[in-house]
Tab-separated table of C-alpha atoms in Angstrom:
chain	number	residue	atom	x	y	z
A	21	MET	CA	311.795	84.359	-81.546
A	22	ASN	CA	311.759	82.240	-84.573
A	23	ASN	CA	311.580	78.323	-84.562
A	24	ILE	CA	313.685	77.230	-87.693
A	25	LEU	CA	312.336	73.781	-88.810
A	26	ILE	CA	314.678	70.823	-90.593
A	27	SER	CA	313.521	68.215	-93.115
A	28	SER	CA	314.079	65.575	-94.912
A	29	TYR	CA	313.038	68.643	-97.182
A	30	SER	CA	315.390	70.963	-96.336
A	31	PHE	CA	318.630	69.181	-97.978
A	32	ASN	CA	319.655	69.523	-101.513
A	33	ILE	CA	320.159	65.656	-101.892
A	34	SER	CA	318.617	63.311	-104.613
A	35	ASN	CA	319.445	60.212	-105.546
A	36	SER	CA	321.118	61.086	-108.535
A	37	SER	CA	323.513	63.036	-106.345
A	38	ASP	CA	326.946	62.141	-106.207
A	39	ILE	CA	329.159	61.796	-102.806
A	40	THR	CA	330.147	65.789	-103.176
A	41	SER	CA	326.832	66.965	-103.103
A	42	ILE	CA	326.309	64.887	-99.462
A	43	GLU	CA	329.343	66.589	-98.013
A	44	ASN	CA	328.134	70.148	-99.639
A	45	SER	CA	325.006	69.817	-97.798
A	46	ILE	CA	326.055	68.422	-94.822
A	47	ASN	CA	328.609	71.232	-94.465
A	48	HIS	CA	326.321	73.939	-95.123
A	49	ILE	CA	323.424	72.646	-92.349
A	50	ILE	CA	326.410	72.360	-89.887
A	51	ASN	CA	327.159	76.204	-90.953
A	52	PHE	CA	324.024	77.138	-91.018
A	53	ILE	CA	323.369	76.421	-87.603
A	54	ASP	CA	326.513	77.556	-86.452
A	55	SER	CA	325.340	80.800	-87.667
A	56	VAL	CA	322.103	81.279	-85.911
A	57	PRO	CA	321.901	83.499	-83.093
A	58	THR	CA	320.311	81.889	-80.375
A	59	TYR	CA	317.477	83.735	-79.555
A	60	ASN	CA	316.238	81.675	-82.210
A	61	ASP	CA	315.190	77.899	-81.989
A	62	ILE	CA	316.106	75.387	-84.684
A	63	SER	CA	314.492	72.317	-84.420
A	64	VAL	CA	315.011	68.839	-86.693
A	65	THR	CA	311.919	66.818	-87.137
A	66	LYS	CA	312.157	62.940	-85.452
A	67	ASP	CA	311.232	61.377	-88.740
A	68	ILE	CA	313.848	63.469	-90.596
A	69	LEU	CA	315.507	59.762	-92.315
A	70	GLN	CA	312.512	57.929	-92.418
A	71	PHE	CA	310.249	60.267	-93.711
A	72	ARG	CA	308.891	59.656	-97.693
A	73	MET	CA	309.269	62.260	-99.753
A	74	GLY	CA	307.090	60.181	-102.875
A	75	GLU	CA	308.636	57.003	-103.224
A	76	GLU	CA	311.841	56.910	-100.871
A	77	THR	CA	313.074	58.289	-97.920
A	78	LEU	CA	316.419	60.249	-97.125
A	79	ASP	CA	317.980	57.419	-95.487
A	80	ASP	CA	317.204	55.478	-99.044
A	81	ILE	CA	318.785	58.092	-100.785
A	82	LEU	CA	322.155	58.200	-98.532
A	83	PHE	CA	322.488	54.681	-99.300
A	84	GLU	CA	321.988	54.792	-102.936
A	85	VAL	CA	324.344	57.597	-103.266
A	86	SER	CA	327.120	55.997	-101.537
A	87	GLY	CA	326.941	53.223	-103.766
A	88	MET	CA	324.937	50.880	-101.453
A	89	GLN	CA	328.281	50.149	-100.217
A	90	SER	CA	327.402	49.983	-96.236
A	91	ASP	CA	330.977	51.271	-95.030
A	92	ILE	CA	330.318	54.733	-96.892
A	93	TYR	CA	326.981	54.968	-96.025
A	94	GLN	CA	327.135	54.367	-92.888
A	95	HIS	CA	329.790	57.093	-93.029
A	96	TYR	CA	327.954	59.603	-94.245
A	97	LEU	CA	325.064	58.874	-92.163
A	98	ASN	CA	327.036	59.032	-89.118
A	99	GLU	CA	327.854	62.344	-89.985
A	100	PHE	CA	324.671	63.356	-91.412
A	101	GLU	CA	323.595	62.310	-87.549
A	102	LYS	CA	326.147	64.262	-86.228
A	103	SER	CA	325.364	67.513	-87.872
A	104	ILE	CA	322.037	67.462	-86.668
A	105	SER	CA	321.797	65.583	-83.761
A	106	SER	CA	321.671	68.357	-80.753
A	107	ASN	CA	318.469	70.098	-82.609
A	108	LYS	CA	316.555	66.539	-82.784
A	109	SER	CA	312.753	67.444	-81.828
A	110	ASN	CA	309.296	65.536	-81.520
A	111	ILE	CA	308.285	67.020	-84.156
A	112	THR	CA	307.101	65.299	-87.343
A	113	THR	CA	307.372	66.266	-90.822
A	114	GLU	CA	303.672	65.986	-91.305
A	115	GLU	CA	303.092	68.441	-88.309
A	116	VAL	CA	304.888	70.824	-89.845
A	117	LEU	CA	303.383	70.838	-93.812
A	118	GLU	CA	299.851	70.827	-91.581
A	119	THR	CA	300.528	73.229	-89.724
A	120	VAL	CA	303.208	75.699	-90.742
A	121	ASN	CA	302.465	79.073	-91.813
A	122	GLU	CA	303.017	82.978	-91.848
A	123	GLY	CA	302.593	84.931	-88.256
A	124	PRO	CA	302.362	82.798	-85.010
A	125	SER	CA	301.105	79.159	-86.604
A	126	PHE	CA	303.477	76.519	-85.196
A	127	ARG	CA	302.306	76.024	-81.556
A	128	GLY	CA	301.953	79.726	-81.116
A	129	ASP	CA	305.240	80.850	-82.033
A	130	PHE	CA	306.446	82.128	-85.457
A	131	ALA	CA	308.555	79.557	-87.667
A	132	SER	CA	310.282	78.961	-91.001
A	133	VAL	CA	311.901	76.233	-92.859
A	134	TYR	CA	315.353	75.574	-93.565
A	135	TYR	CA	316.211	74.585	-97.603
A	136	GLN	CA	318.676	74.390	-99.434
A	137	VAL	CA	317.574	74.559	-103.144
A	138	GLY	CA	313.693	73.698	-103.294
A	139	HIS	CA	311.080	74.618	-101.600
A	140	TRP	CA	309.413	72.897	-99.273
A	141	PRO	CA	305.558	71.352	-100.571
A	142	ASN	CA	302.981	73.536	-99.246
A	143	ILE	CA	305.026	75.952	-97.303
A	144	PRO	CA	304.676	79.769	-98.113
A	145	ALA	CA	307.767	80.596	-100.206
A	146	THR	CA	308.248	83.878	-97.817
A	147	ILE	CA	309.106	82.064	-94.773
A	148	HIS	CA	311.770	79.673	-96.186
A	149	VAL	CA	315.387	80.714	-94.905
A	150	SER	CA	318.823	79.134	-96.085
A	151	ASN	CA	321.382	81.456	-94.297
A	152	GLN	CA	321.821	84.002	-91.311
A	153	SER	CA	320.750	86.923	-93.033
A	154	SER	CA	317.705	85.975	-94.345
A	155	VAL	CA	316.633	84.907	-91.238
A	156	TYR	CA	317.467	87.805	-89.562
A	157	GLU	CA	315.207	89.647	-92.313
A	158	LEU	CA	312.138	87.351	-91.680
A	159	ASN	CA	312.625	88.064	-87.950
A	160	CYS	CA	312.642	91.648	-89.175
A	161	GLN	CA	309.393	91.643	-90.960
A	162	ASN	CA	307.556	89.410	-88.404
A	163	LEU	CA	307.893	92.409	-86.181
A	164	GLU	CA	306.765	94.579	-88.242
A	165	LEU	CA	303.882	92.470	-89.515
A	166	HIS	CA	303.072	90.829	-86.259
A	167	PRO	CA	303.805	92.652	-82.888
A	168	ILE	CA	301.892	91.146	-81.077
A	169	SER	CA	302.056	93.452	-77.774
A	170	ASN	CA	304.160	96.064	-76.543
A	171	ASP	CA	306.154	94.043	-74.135
A	172	ASP	CA	307.001	91.646	-76.850
A	173	PHE	CA	307.844	93.794	-79.386
A	174	SER	CA	310.011	95.539	-77.252
A	175	GLU	CA	311.410	92.038	-76.539
A	176	ARG	CA	312.070	91.157	-79.483
A	177	ALA	CA	313.703	94.584	-80.526
A	178	GLU	CA	316.003	94.189	-78.310
A	179	LEU	CA	317.353	91.151	-79.568
A	180	LEU	CA	317.222	92.085	-83.017
A	181	PHE	CA	318.921	95.570	-82.894
A	182	ASN	CA	321.415	94.984	-80.180
A	183	ASN	CA	323.650	97.980	-81.004
A	184	VAL	CA	321.050	100.079	-79.545
A	185	ILE	CA	320.417	100.588	-75.525
A	186	PHE	CA	316.969	100.504	-74.962
A	187	HIS	CA	315.626	102.127	-71.946
A	188	PRO	CA	314.082	99.905	-69.461
A	189	ASP	CA	310.842	101.540	-69.634
A	190	PHE	CA	311.064	101.729	-73.632
A	191	SER	CA	308.149	99.197	-73.735
A	192	GLU	CA	306.001	101.488	-71.833
A	193	THR	CA	306.252	104.564	-74.279
A	194	LEU	CA	305.113	102.444	-77.529
A	195	THR	CA	300.940	102.750	-76.118
A	196	THR	CA	301.609	107.078	-75.725
A	197	VAL	CA	300.665	107.419	-79.770
A	198	LYS	CA	297.502	109.382	-79.765
A	199	THR	CA	295.667	107.799	-82.466
A	200	GLY	CA	294.868	104.027	-82.418
A	201	ALA	CA	297.355	101.799	-81.030
A	202	PHE	CA	301.697	101.113	-81.502
A	203	GLU	CA	300.359	98.104	-83.748
A	204	ASP	CA	299.209	100.727	-86.753
A	205	TYR	CA	302.873	101.880	-86.729
A	206	SER	CA	304.850	98.964	-86.023
A	207	ILE	CA	306.361	98.690	-89.627
A	208	GLU	CA	307.592	102.327	-89.170
A	209	PHE	CA	308.708	102.014	-85.724
A	210	VAL	CA	310.846	98.818	-86.871
A	211	ARG	CA	312.421	100.611	-89.584
A	212	ALA	CA	313.562	103.878	-87.077
A	213	THR	CA	314.910	101.503	-84.491
A	214	ARG	CA	316.599	99.177	-87.435
A	215	ALA	CA	318.539	102.280	-88.856
A	216	LEU	CA	319.479	103.235	-85.273
A	217	HIS	CA	321.313	99.649	-85.056
A	218	ASN	CA	322.926	100.204	-88.579
A	219	ALA	CA	323.922	103.252	-87.629
A	220	VAL	CA	325.994	102.687	-84.524
A	221	PRO	CA	329.330	101.024	-86.101
A	222	LEU	CA	329.375	104.331	-88.908
A	223	LEU	CA	329.047	107.057	-86.300
A	224	THR	CA	331.693	109.864	-85.652
A	225	ASN	CA	333.113	109.054	-82.220
A	226	SER	CA	333.461	112.404	-81.894
A	227	GLY	CA	331.630	115.047	-79.425
A	228	HIS	CA	330.108	116.557	-82.365
A	229	ASN	CA	326.548	114.990	-83.476
A	230	PRO	CA	325.383	116.671	-86.348
A	231	PRO	CA	327.103	114.561	-89.167
A	232	ASP	CA	325.417	111.246	-87.000
A	233	LEU	CA	322.173	112.794	-87.162
A	234	ILE	CA	322.878	112.544	-91.129
A	235	THR	CA	324.130	109.360	-90.995
A	236	ILE	CA	321.112	108.174	-89.096
A	237	ARG	CA	318.313	110.121	-91.640
A	238	ASP	CA	320.252	108.202	-94.212
A	239	GLU	CA	319.998	104.864	-92.823
A	240	THR	CA	316.297	105.281	-92.495
A	241	ALA	CA	316.309	106.117	-96.082
A	242	LYS	CA	317.851	102.645	-97.239
A	243	LEU	CA	315.397	100.676	-95.913
A	244	GLY	CA	312.076	103.052	-97.241
A	245	ARG	CA	310.928	105.967	-97.310
A	246	THR	CA	313.462	108.712	-95.342
A	247	MET	CA	312.572	110.064	-91.892
A	248	GLY	CA	314.146	113.731	-90.659
A	249	CYS	CA	316.199	113.527	-87.528
A	250	THR	CA	316.863	116.282	-85.703
A	251	PRO	CA	316.965	118.179	-82.069
A	252	GLN	CA	314.516	119.347	-79.746
A	253	GLY	CA	313.677	122.688	-80.804
A	254	LYS	CA	312.259	122.912	-77.150
A	255	ASN	CA	310.732	122.000	-73.955
A	256	LYS	CA	314.256	120.256	-73.570
A	257	ASP	CA	313.752	119.137	-70.073
A	258	GLY	CA	311.649	116.232	-69.518
A	259	LEU	CA	313.628	114.523	-72.148
A	260	TYR	CA	316.975	113.587	-69.659
A	261	TYR	CA	316.776	109.682	-68.546
A	262	ASP	CA	318.495	107.608	-66.850
A	263	PHE	CA	320.264	104.505	-68.452
A	264	LYS	CA	322.887	101.889	-67.229
A	265	ILE	CA	325.948	101.542	-69.498
A	266	PHE	CA	328.803	99.220	-69.028
A	267	HIS	CA	332.384	100.528	-68.611
A	268	ASP	CA	334.898	99.025	-69.570
A	269	GLU	CA	338.037	101.122	-67.605
A	270	ILE	CA	335.544	99.613	-64.120
A	271	GLY	CA	334.360	96.332	-65.723
A	272	LYS	CA	330.573	97.139	-64.652
A	273	ASP	CA	327.341	99.305	-65.467
A	274	LYS	CA	327.431	103.323	-64.447
A	275	GLU	CA	324.358	104.773	-64.125
A	276	ILE	CA	324.281	108.198	-66.225
A	277	ASN	CA	321.470	110.574	-66.713
A	278	MET	CA	321.472	111.763	-70.536
A	279	SER	CA	319.802	114.256	-72.788
A	280	CYS	CA	317.663	111.935	-75.527
A	281	GLU	CA	316.635	115.240	-77.218
A	282	TYR	CA	317.391	113.527	-80.772
A	283	HIS	CA	314.411	112.261	-82.325
A	284	LEU	CA	313.234	110.337	-85.974
A	285	LYS	CA	310.064	111.835	-87.561
A	286	ILE	CA	307.827	108.933	-87.625
A	287	ASN	CA	304.907	110.717	-89.641
A	288	PHE	CA	303.272	107.444	-91.325
A	289	ASP	CA	301.452	104.680	-90.532
A	290	ASN	CA	301.579	101.008	-91.661
A	291	THR	CA	299.181	102.043	-94.766
A	292	GLY	CA	301.784	104.745	-95.804
A	293	GLU	CA	299.063	107.133	-95.335
A	294	LYS	CA	300.368	110.139	-93.611
A	295	ILE	CA	299.739	111.241	-89.829
A	296	ASN	CA	297.346	114.267	-89.139
A	297	SER	CA	300.174	116.181	-87.578
A	298	ASP	CA	298.482	116.573	-84.267
A	299	PHE	CA	299.361	112.801	-83.832
A	300	TYR	CA	302.939	112.564	-85.543
A	301	ASN	CA	305.633	109.899	-83.427
A	302	ARG	CA	308.585	110.262	-82.978
A	303	ALA	CA	311.433	107.872	-81.373
A	304	TYR	CA	313.685	110.489	-79.228
A	305	PHE	CA	317.297	109.036	-78.561
A	306	GLY	CA	320.678	110.239	-77.167
A	307	LEU	CA	324.041	110.215	-78.694
A	308	PRO	CA	326.275	109.415	-75.209
A	309	LEU	CA	329.950	109.708	-76.151
A	310	ILE	CA	331.522	106.904	-73.643
A	311	GLU	CA	335.427	105.615	-73.349
A	312	GLY	CA	335.719	107.041	-76.890
A	313	ARG	CA	333.017	105.339	-78.559
A	314	LYS	CA	329.354	107.076	-79.204
A	315	ARG	CA	326.689	104.908	-78.509
A	316	ILE	CA	322.873	105.235	-79.463
A	317	THR	CA	320.769	105.301	-75.985
A	318	LEU	CA	316.882	104.763	-77.287
A	319	ALA	CA	314.866	106.307	-74.547
A	320	PHE	CA	310.933	106.782	-76.074
A	321	MET	CA	308.837	105.257	-79.301
A	322	GLY	CA	305.602	107.308	-79.390
A	323	LYS	CA	303.660	110.637	-79.467
A	324	HIS	CA	305.595	113.635	-80.189
A	325	TYR	CA	307.155	115.100	-76.720
A	326	ASN	CA	305.680	119.004	-77.341
A	327	GLU	CA	302.108	117.309	-76.963
A	328	ASP	CA	300.464	116.236	-73.599
C-alpha cells in the first residue's frame, strides 16, 4: 500500500549530537518499524551509511559522536545496523530524491519518507511520516485522491478500515454511480467508510439500533460534513445480503443472510458540490448482533437503491 523509505536524512543525528541522541534515534526507528502495519513496505536505502549529506556521511557522524573511540563507535554501529537490517533494500538515496512525489510516483507505488525531525530535501512535506498515525492518515489521503480503480480502492479500504466487514461484491457496487465515475466521489466514499470503521468500538452491543445510527452520523461529522444515517424507508427486500462472519463459539465462519437497509447519505462529490437528487449515492450496511457484539457489514456503496 505504501513504501516507507528510510535514509540518512531520516535521523535526528548530526555531528553536534551526543550519545543519548544516537540512542534515542535508534529507539525511535525500532518503535516506528514495529508499529507500522504489515500491509505497508519499509525500505532502507542501501547507501544509508555512505550517502554524503553535504560534507559528511551518517557513518562519519556516528564515529564523531562516539568520540572517535572505536569500541563505542562499533557498538552503536552494530545497534544501528540491527535496527534496520531486516528492511535493507537495493534502493539508493539519489533515486528517492529524484523520483518520490505525491501519488503512485515511486516504481509505480505510493511512497513516503520517514523522518524524526527535519524534512528530506526536495521531498513534499505531505509525504513525510514519523509514526503509525501519520502513515495511516497518508494512506487514507492516498485512497481519497488516488482511488486507481474500483478493485484497488476496495482492497485498500478493507485493509485500512478492518473494523468493517465488507461484502465480497463490494468493489462492483462502486461502479453503479449514476453520473460520472466512482472516482468523482472517492473522498466522500472514504469518509463514509472511515466513519463506519471508527464507529464500531462505540456501538451499543444491543438489539436496539437507533442510538448506533446517531453514533455513526456523528462520526461522519468528525471527518467533515455530516452525513445523514437512516434506515431504508421502503423497498427493503433487495437489501438482504449473504455474509460469512467468524463465530467464536464454533471456531469458523458462518454464512448469514442479513438486512443492510441502514445507509449513509452521500450527496456531495469530491469538489464539495451537491449532487442532483436524481444521482444521490448511498452506503448500505447492516448492524448484526453476533455473540453479544454488534458488527457493521458494508454491502453496497453507489447509487441510491430506489433508483433503477
